Amino acid sequence: MNIMRKERGQYPIIDVAYLPMPCMHCDVAPCIKAAKAGAVYKRDDGIVIIDPEKATGQEDIVKACPYDAIWWNEEKNVPQKCTFCAHLLDDGWEEPRCVQACPTGALRVVRTRDRNMKVHVASEGLQVLNPQYNTNPRVYYKNLYQFTQCFIGGSVAYEKEGITDCAEGARVALRKGSEKISEVDLKTSLSLETIVLSSS
Amino acid sequence: MIFRKILFSIILIGLEWIMKFTAWRHATFKNRLREKNFTAQMKIQDNSQGRYFIFKEGNVASKRGIHSSPDLCLTFRSARLGVKLLMPICLTWVSERLARKFLPPPGPQLAMINAMKNFQLIMEAPDELFMWFSETLNQILNIGIEYGTDMGNGVKRYTSNTNGGPVFVYVKEGKIIRITPIEFGNSDAKPWTIKARGKTFTPPRKTTISPYILAWKSLIYSRDRLLYPMKRVDFDPDGKRNCQNRGISGYERISWDEATDIVANEIKRVKRDYGPGAILNGSGSHHTWGHLGYWLSARIRFFNSIGFTPVVHNPDSWEGWYWGAMHHWGQSVRLGAPETYGTVEDCLKECEMVVFWSSDPESTSGVYGAFEGTVRRQWLKELGIKMVHIDPFYNHTAALLGGKWLAPRPATGNALALAIAYVWITEDLYDKTYVANRTVGFDKWKDYILGQEDGIPKTPEWQEGESGIPAKDVRALAREWGSKKTYLAAGGLQGFGSACRCATGGEWARSMVCLMAMQGLGKPGVNMGCMQQGTPVDTSFFFPGYAEGGLSGDVAGTAMATHLYQRMPQVLTMNPVAQMVPRLKIPEAILEGKTSGYPTDGRTIERQFLEFEYPAPGSAPIKMYYKYGGSHFGTMSDTNRYAKMYRSDNLESVVNQSIWFEGEAKFGDILLPACTSFERWDISEFANCGGYIAHCFTECNHRVAVMQHKCIEPLGESKSDFQIFLEITKKLGLAAPYSEGMTEFDWCKRLFDATDLPEVISWKKFLKKGYYVVPAPKEELRAPVSFRWFAEGRAKDTPELSPVPADYTEKFGMGLQTQSGKLEFVCSSLERFDPEDPERPVMTKYIPSWEGHHTKELYEKYPLQLISPHPRFSFHTMHDAKDGFMNDVKDHRVLIDGYYYWIVRINSKDAEERGIKQNDLVKVFNDRGAVICAAQVTERVPPGTVHSYESSGNYDAVGEPGYSADRGGCINQLTPSRTMIKKSHAMAANSCLVQIDKWNGEENISLHARTSMWITIGQAMPYPSPAMITGG
């Protein structure tokens, strides 16, 4: 899986986020369309599989993916991508390798019906990446704003009798023109809070 | 008396029948017997009783009496002794459980060793035959032993352990197909739970592993593996040695017999021609995991057996804590680091803020702690505990957890600390009662802080000129810290941190202790840590750590004297040579013939003052270098020196024992191929270091003891280190004392017997399953919080065996290891040693770095300050390069035009000034050398600071080694070799000035430099091809 890194802000107030990008196992997969002779197919459980024998030589499959999730294996002359560890799941594993290895629970695998998934998405505020591709991905993200939204940060200080100090209890508001979009109260003293405001 | 004689006879006859029976039942044993034809005599010393065994064509027969010329003779002082020593073997053969009940370990082994040392038991036989015979007898007890779990489809699942966590290893048809973390089963012990602030916190029931551990498959099957012994083509031990060609010559394959002959002959030759101490050996600071195979175990046993000059490690992880902080609070056995018991619970219950100062546990894993601490730090976030990160680099811990980031100029952290103290003093934000009762010398230090000594008050405004951090932020931090219960994490693991490895690392570490002394170290919510250490696991369950010396036999040079010497009795080894060479000065010792240093000796505070010199009086100069393991090019300082050193005639022979053909392996005369820990037997525990980091396993959510199964056969002709040393000892007549007649597997059982494991799990079960999770103790039995006893003026109640009784001034257990027994702002040990030392004053002061923004001339030439912390995607050099998976991690190496470059991180403004864009190839350089890297343009460092990890495993000089730029990424070529302070042996890597320019490829490179070496070797090296590595 590819991991993208994004830095937002400018020294000394910055934010760094990492975005895992597995295969999206799309419901309307461009790779399936681009493949000849049924070389790429979607299983009943939703996993999209490249048949390495049927897909031999089909470089077009690589180009078809708008998420860049498919690589070309030069040695084997075949396109490759995340398999969702289908062979392990079929063998009784509860989760793919990546989910198993992740120590923070940043990756989660859910086996459920479409309608239940919709409830999850709504209640947890999940989003797909690049919905404008219209491929109906099956990978959802939480807190995607860290990657896609604008980052505004700062600190508030004042000068008094020649000494500059951080402002205690300052209130910071974000405005678009005259419209106030959001506001943050600095609870305790000091700019030790990095204020993160996002505009959509 | 008669009874014993009869019993002895019965046992001897019984041995024949046991062997016959075993051969009949197990074909493997029958084949084993076929390997040798010989006669073995067992008898009483006065020849009054005896039986000899005839091994022929796979059969064994025995006859009563004394044979006229046996090939092997085992003599017992008396029949009584014979019964005593042989009975346990017979009993174990009948029933392990019975044997353990009537003859529990370490009894039988101790009896054997006592008999040998008192010459009551004598073995006469050639080494080769002795080893074969002894191993065969031990095999009888192990035959048919089961290990691993059948997963179906021809897949077997084994267990192993690494310095990044324990693992399951899946093997199919003799090949490893995948390596994963261990997920516990229903029968494994449940984890602990902590109740804090109305919530309950329980860690997940699995182990975590560091990312690079998942790359092990690619490292095991790497095409850079050394598979056969090699000899440098232009090295002839009987003729011309051509030392000047080391690093550029090709290699040819030789047999093990030839290789061990050359090595053994060289060992004898230098001792004969020059005397004791002519052989130099050192190792890296770490090793592939496993208690018995560790550098403090098998290696020491071997080198003690031949006599050598040891390389003394500088206390690399601890530097400023050892040379500096120790003088304020003792803690010498921990090399200046604090104890951290119970701090996870205390932090969850009481803490309001955590200051991470030079602390990146998400990259460093504390040490060996994988991601155990990560979930615990997430709990801090859940509780809304504030976090501050002080680091010139916006490190991975800061990125994951968020919080305020302060980026001081490298090596100015102590200015920042002094300014914090200033605010606390002037605004009454410290614990005056604690300072009055639990510390001494504060008033004098206070005067210094207020500027009464040098006229410079250490205000936040003052420190801004040094660190670059705005005064307002420092004042804000000091006020917040002084009014909240705050944990200070100095280093990912306490007592570590890059800031302790710079020109003034000592002063930084000292100021950390002083700040905590002002806030009341040990009070609820006031302690050292970031949840990385101090879980409520069972500290009373005994399992040794690697620092306890394994099978080294060395009570002086390892921590064996604490437990293992009694629990796993073994024949002692002792290096008779007193001469030492400091690791950072090996090149000077070789090239100049003399050097000096200070020891890393945690026995007491004052031992670090005892300067030593090379050569030692009466010792031979070093003529032979036997290099073992990880490369210095990527890990030491000013490392072009090491390349130059190799090509000197002063080093008559160089043996290199490594797993991969990389780094210093390319400079050896004889290369001995070692195998990985996955290809040999061993036994260990998750993150258990022992010794200088006692109870290191409190980094883990669970204590996990692991049988490191031999998952696959060693690749090619590679062997375990233990086995390699054994082969050499056979040529020196040392095989018996070296191995005690045991294989690595046999030693594993001995170590198992030495732990508390036999009380809770049988050897058979442990071997089969491969791991055991030690249950967490009841809440009432958890270790108390560190330093709480000190803060409350009570006797020490934490489970630490140090300080030794003599090091207490007051009653035993009362107070710290210092002369006053208290936290000392003015250090009595320094007053006794060298009160006028400007580099290490008796109290901590701000001292400008001897390589930094104040060294005007150098700074003009090289205006960028380089920090080189521990990498995130490798454990030092171990998982880097060598064609492994980690190369493809874009945050680790960048693939440009077919070459994987190391990364240097540079601020966008500095990059723009130099016309440098993302992924441009750049030259990072100063007077010491040049390194070609890929640039990562980032906001994660301030302008003026650059970041590049240390520990490249690949040294790839574009021209002459030692005299040209390195393309491999050994950033350590640029760091200063000057020791931190004159009276230390310490690395100051993070005081390093460099310049960076775009690299236009101006030096001549042979793109296939590595390949050309292989071409010299020709067809003799078939490696497992990538096709053999199946997906999984």
mmCIF file of C-alpha atoms in Angstrom, chain A residues 1-5 7-18 71 75-76 85 87-88 91 93-95 97 99-106 146 154-158 162-168 187-194, chain B residues 151 153 170 177-181 183 206 208-209 214 353 371 374-375 378 386-388 394 396 399-400 403-407 461 471-473 475-477 479-480 484 890-891 907 909 918 936-943 1026-1027 1031-1032:
data_model
loop_
_atom_site.group_PDB
_atom_site.id
_atom_site.type_symbol
_atom_site.label_atom_id
_atom_site.label_comp_id
_atom_site.label_asym_id
_atom_site.label_seq_id
_atom_site.Cartn_x
_atom_site.Cartn_y
_atom_site.Cartn_z
ATOM 1 C CA MET A 1 0.000 0.000 0.000
ATOM 2 C CA ASN A 2 1.138 3.498 -0.750
ATOM 3 C CA ILE A 3 1.410 5.988 2.078
ATOM 4 C CA MET A 4 1.145 9.664 1.230
ATOM 5 C CA ARG A 5 2.603 12.305 3.490
ATOM 6 C CA GLU A 7 2.672 18.779 5.596
ATOM 7 C CA ARG A 8 0.465 21.766 6.192
ATOM 8 C CA GLY A 9 1.468 25.114 7.623
ATOM 9 C CA GLN A 10 4.832 26.703 7.921
ATOM 10 C CA TYR A 11 7.591 26.472 10.510
ATOM 11 C CA PRO A 12 7.016 26.723 13.477
ATOM 12 C CA ILE A 13 3.321 25.914 13.318
ATOM 13 C CA ILE A 14 2.734 22.871 11.181
ATOM 14 C CA ASP A 15 0.699 19.742 10.910
ATOM 15 C CA VAL A 16 1.802 16.449 9.424
ATOM 16 C CA ALA A 17 -0.516 13.686 8.332
ATOM 17 C CA TYR A 18 -0.066 10.351 6.643
ATOM 18 C CA TRP A 71 1.821 -1.294 -10.023
ATOM 19 C CA GLU A 75 9.807 -9.391 -13.601
ATOM 20 C CA LYS A 76 6.515 -11.252 -13.790
ATOM 21 C CA CYS A 85 -5.152 -10.534 1.781
ATOM 22 C CA HIS A 87 -6.092 -15.767 0.479
ATOM 23 C CA LEU A 88 -5.668 -15.291 4.224
ATOM 24 C CA ASP A 91 -8.174 -19.294 5.262
ATOM 25 C CA TRP A 93 -7.962 -14.866 9.173
ATOM 26 C CA GLU A 94 -10.059 -12.115 10.748
ATOM 27 C CA GLU A 95 -8.268 -9.247 9.113
ATOM 28 C CA ARG A 97 -2.005 -8.123 7.266
ATOM 29 C CA VAL A 99 -4.850 -4.148 9.903
ATOM 30 C CA GLN A 100 -3.144 -6.793 12.012
ATOM 31 C CA ALA A 101 0.165 -4.950 12.002
ATOM 32 C CA CYS A 102 -1.142 -1.485 12.786
ATOM 33 C CA PRO A 103 -0.618 -0.734 16.484
ATOM 34 C CA THR A 104 -2.896 2.287 16.794
ATOM 35 C CA GLY A 105 -6.038 0.890 15.215
ATOM 36 C CA ALA A 106 -5.716 3.402 12.408
ATOM 37 C CA GLN A 146 -6.123 16.601 7.823
ATOM 38 C CA GLY A 154 -1.212 30.732 14.902
ATOM 39 C CA SER A 155 -0.402 32.105 18.307
ATOM 40 C CA VAL A 156 -1.491 35.264 20.061
ATOM 41 C CA ALA A 157 0.889 37.487 21.976
ATOM 42 C CA TYR A 158 0.943 41.027 23.272
ATOM 43 C CA GLY A 162 8.762 46.067 26.623
ATOM 44 C CA ILE A 163 8.070 42.401 27.373
ATOM 45 C CA THR A 164 6.233 40.169 24.920
ATOM 46 C CA ASP A 165 4.060 37.469 26.416
ATOM 47 C CA CYS A 166 1.597 34.934 25.171
ATOM 48 C CA ALA A 167 -1.995 36.043 25.583
ATOM 49 C CA GLU A 168 -3.896 34.199 28.239
ATOM 50 C CA LYS A 187 -8.619 27.616 27.658
ATOM 51 C CA THR A 188 -5.549 28.295 29.637
ATOM 52 C CA SER A 189 -2.648 30.612 29.300
ATOM 53 C CA LEU A 190 -0.482 30.705 26.360
ATOM 54 C CA SER A 191 0.089 29.844 22.843
ATOM 55 C CA LEU A 192 0.916 26.336 23.846
ATOM 56 C CA GLU A 193 -2.307 25.463 22.110
ATOM 57 C CA THR A 194 -1.906 25.145 18.389
ATOM 58 C CA MET B 151 -1.519 -24.398 10.156
ATOM 59 C CA ASN B 153 -1.757 -26.640 3.670
ATOM 60 C CA TYR B 170 5.130 -18.968 8.788
ATOM 61 C CA ILE B 177 6.515 -17.005 3.676
ATOM 62 C CA ARG B 178 5.473 -14.392 6.223
ATOM 63 C CA ILE B 179 6.342 -12.801 9.543
ATOM 64 C CA THR B 180 3.615 -11.248 11.722
ATOM 65 C CA PRO B 181 3.039 -9.963 15.254
ATOM 66 C CA GLU B 183 -1.831 -12.475 18.603
ATOM 67 C CA LYS B 206 -1.404 -8.804 21.205
ATOM 68 C CA THR B 208 3.159 -4.946 18.446
ATOM 69 C CA ILE B 209 6.141 -4.943 16.153
ATOM 70 C CA LEU B 214 8.011 -6.843 8.824
ATOM 71 C CA MET B 353 1.055 17.745 31.045
ATOM 72 C CA PHE B 371 4.744 0.156 19.461
ATOM 73 C CA THR B 374 1.880 4.045 21.365
ATOM 74 C CA VAL B 375 -1.517 2.904 22.558
ATOM 75 C CA GLN B 378 -3.159 7.588 22.862
ATOM 76 C CA LYS B 386 -1.409 18.550 27.250
ATOM 77 C CA MET B 387 1.723 17.740 25.280
ATOM 78 C CA VAL B 388 4.754 19.777 24.367
ATOM 79 C CA TYR B 394 9.050 17.932 14.221
ATOM 80 C CA HIS B 396 7.054 11.426 14.551
ATOM 81 C CA ALA B 399 3.247 14.477 14.395
ATOM 82 C CA LEU B 400 1.156 11.652 15.832
ATOM 83 C CA GLY B 403 0.775 19.633 20.806
ATOM 84 C CA LYS B 404 3.059 22.644 20.906
ATOM 85 C CA TRP B 405 6.371 22.275 19.087
ATOM 86 C CA LEU B 406 9.470 24.173 20.120
ATOM 87 C CA ALA B 407 12.559 23.737 17.926
ATOM 88 C CA GLU B 461 15.196 36.751 26.436
ATOM 89 C CA ALA B 471 11.138 34.359 24.899
ATOM 90 C CA LYS B 472 7.358 34.503 25.180
ATOM 91 C CA ASP B 473 7.073 30.797 24.400
ATOM 92 C CA ARG B 475 7.978 31.965 29.587
ATOM 93 C CA ALA B 476 4.652 30.433 28.694
ATOM 94 C CA LEU B 477 6.068 26.920 28.919
ATOM 95 C CA ARG B 479 4.558 29.047 33.716
ATOM 96 C CA GLU B 480 2.447 26.164 32.526
ATOM 97 C CA LYS B 484 0.771 21.774 36.433
ATOM 98 C CA LYS B 890 9.765 6.788 0.796
ATOM 99 C CA ASP B 891 10.488 8.322 4.182
ATOM 100 C CA ASN B 907 13.829 23.719 5.475
ATOM 101 C CA LYS B 909 13.834 28.566 2.840
ATOM 102 C CA GLN B 918 12.225 17.940 -3.476
ATOM 103 C CA GLN B 936 13.376 16.329 1.368
ATOM 104 C CA VAL B 937 12.186 19.922 1.482
ATOM 105 C CA THR B 938 10.161 20.357 4.637
ATOM 106 C CA GLU B 939 8.783 22.626 7.330
ATOM 107 C CA ARG B 940 9.705 20.059 9.962
ATOM 108 C CA VAL B 941 13.030 21.746 10.672
ATOM 109 C CA PRO B 942 13.664 25.452 11.195
ATOM 110 C CA PRO B 943 15.881 27.360 8.758
ATOM 111 C CA PRO B 1026 13.313 -13.301 -5.731
ATOM 112 C CA ALA B 1027 11.023 -15.877 -7.293
ATOM 113 C CA GLY B 1031 3.820 -13.682 -1.414
ATOM 114 C CA GLY B 1032 2.062 -13.965 1.908
#
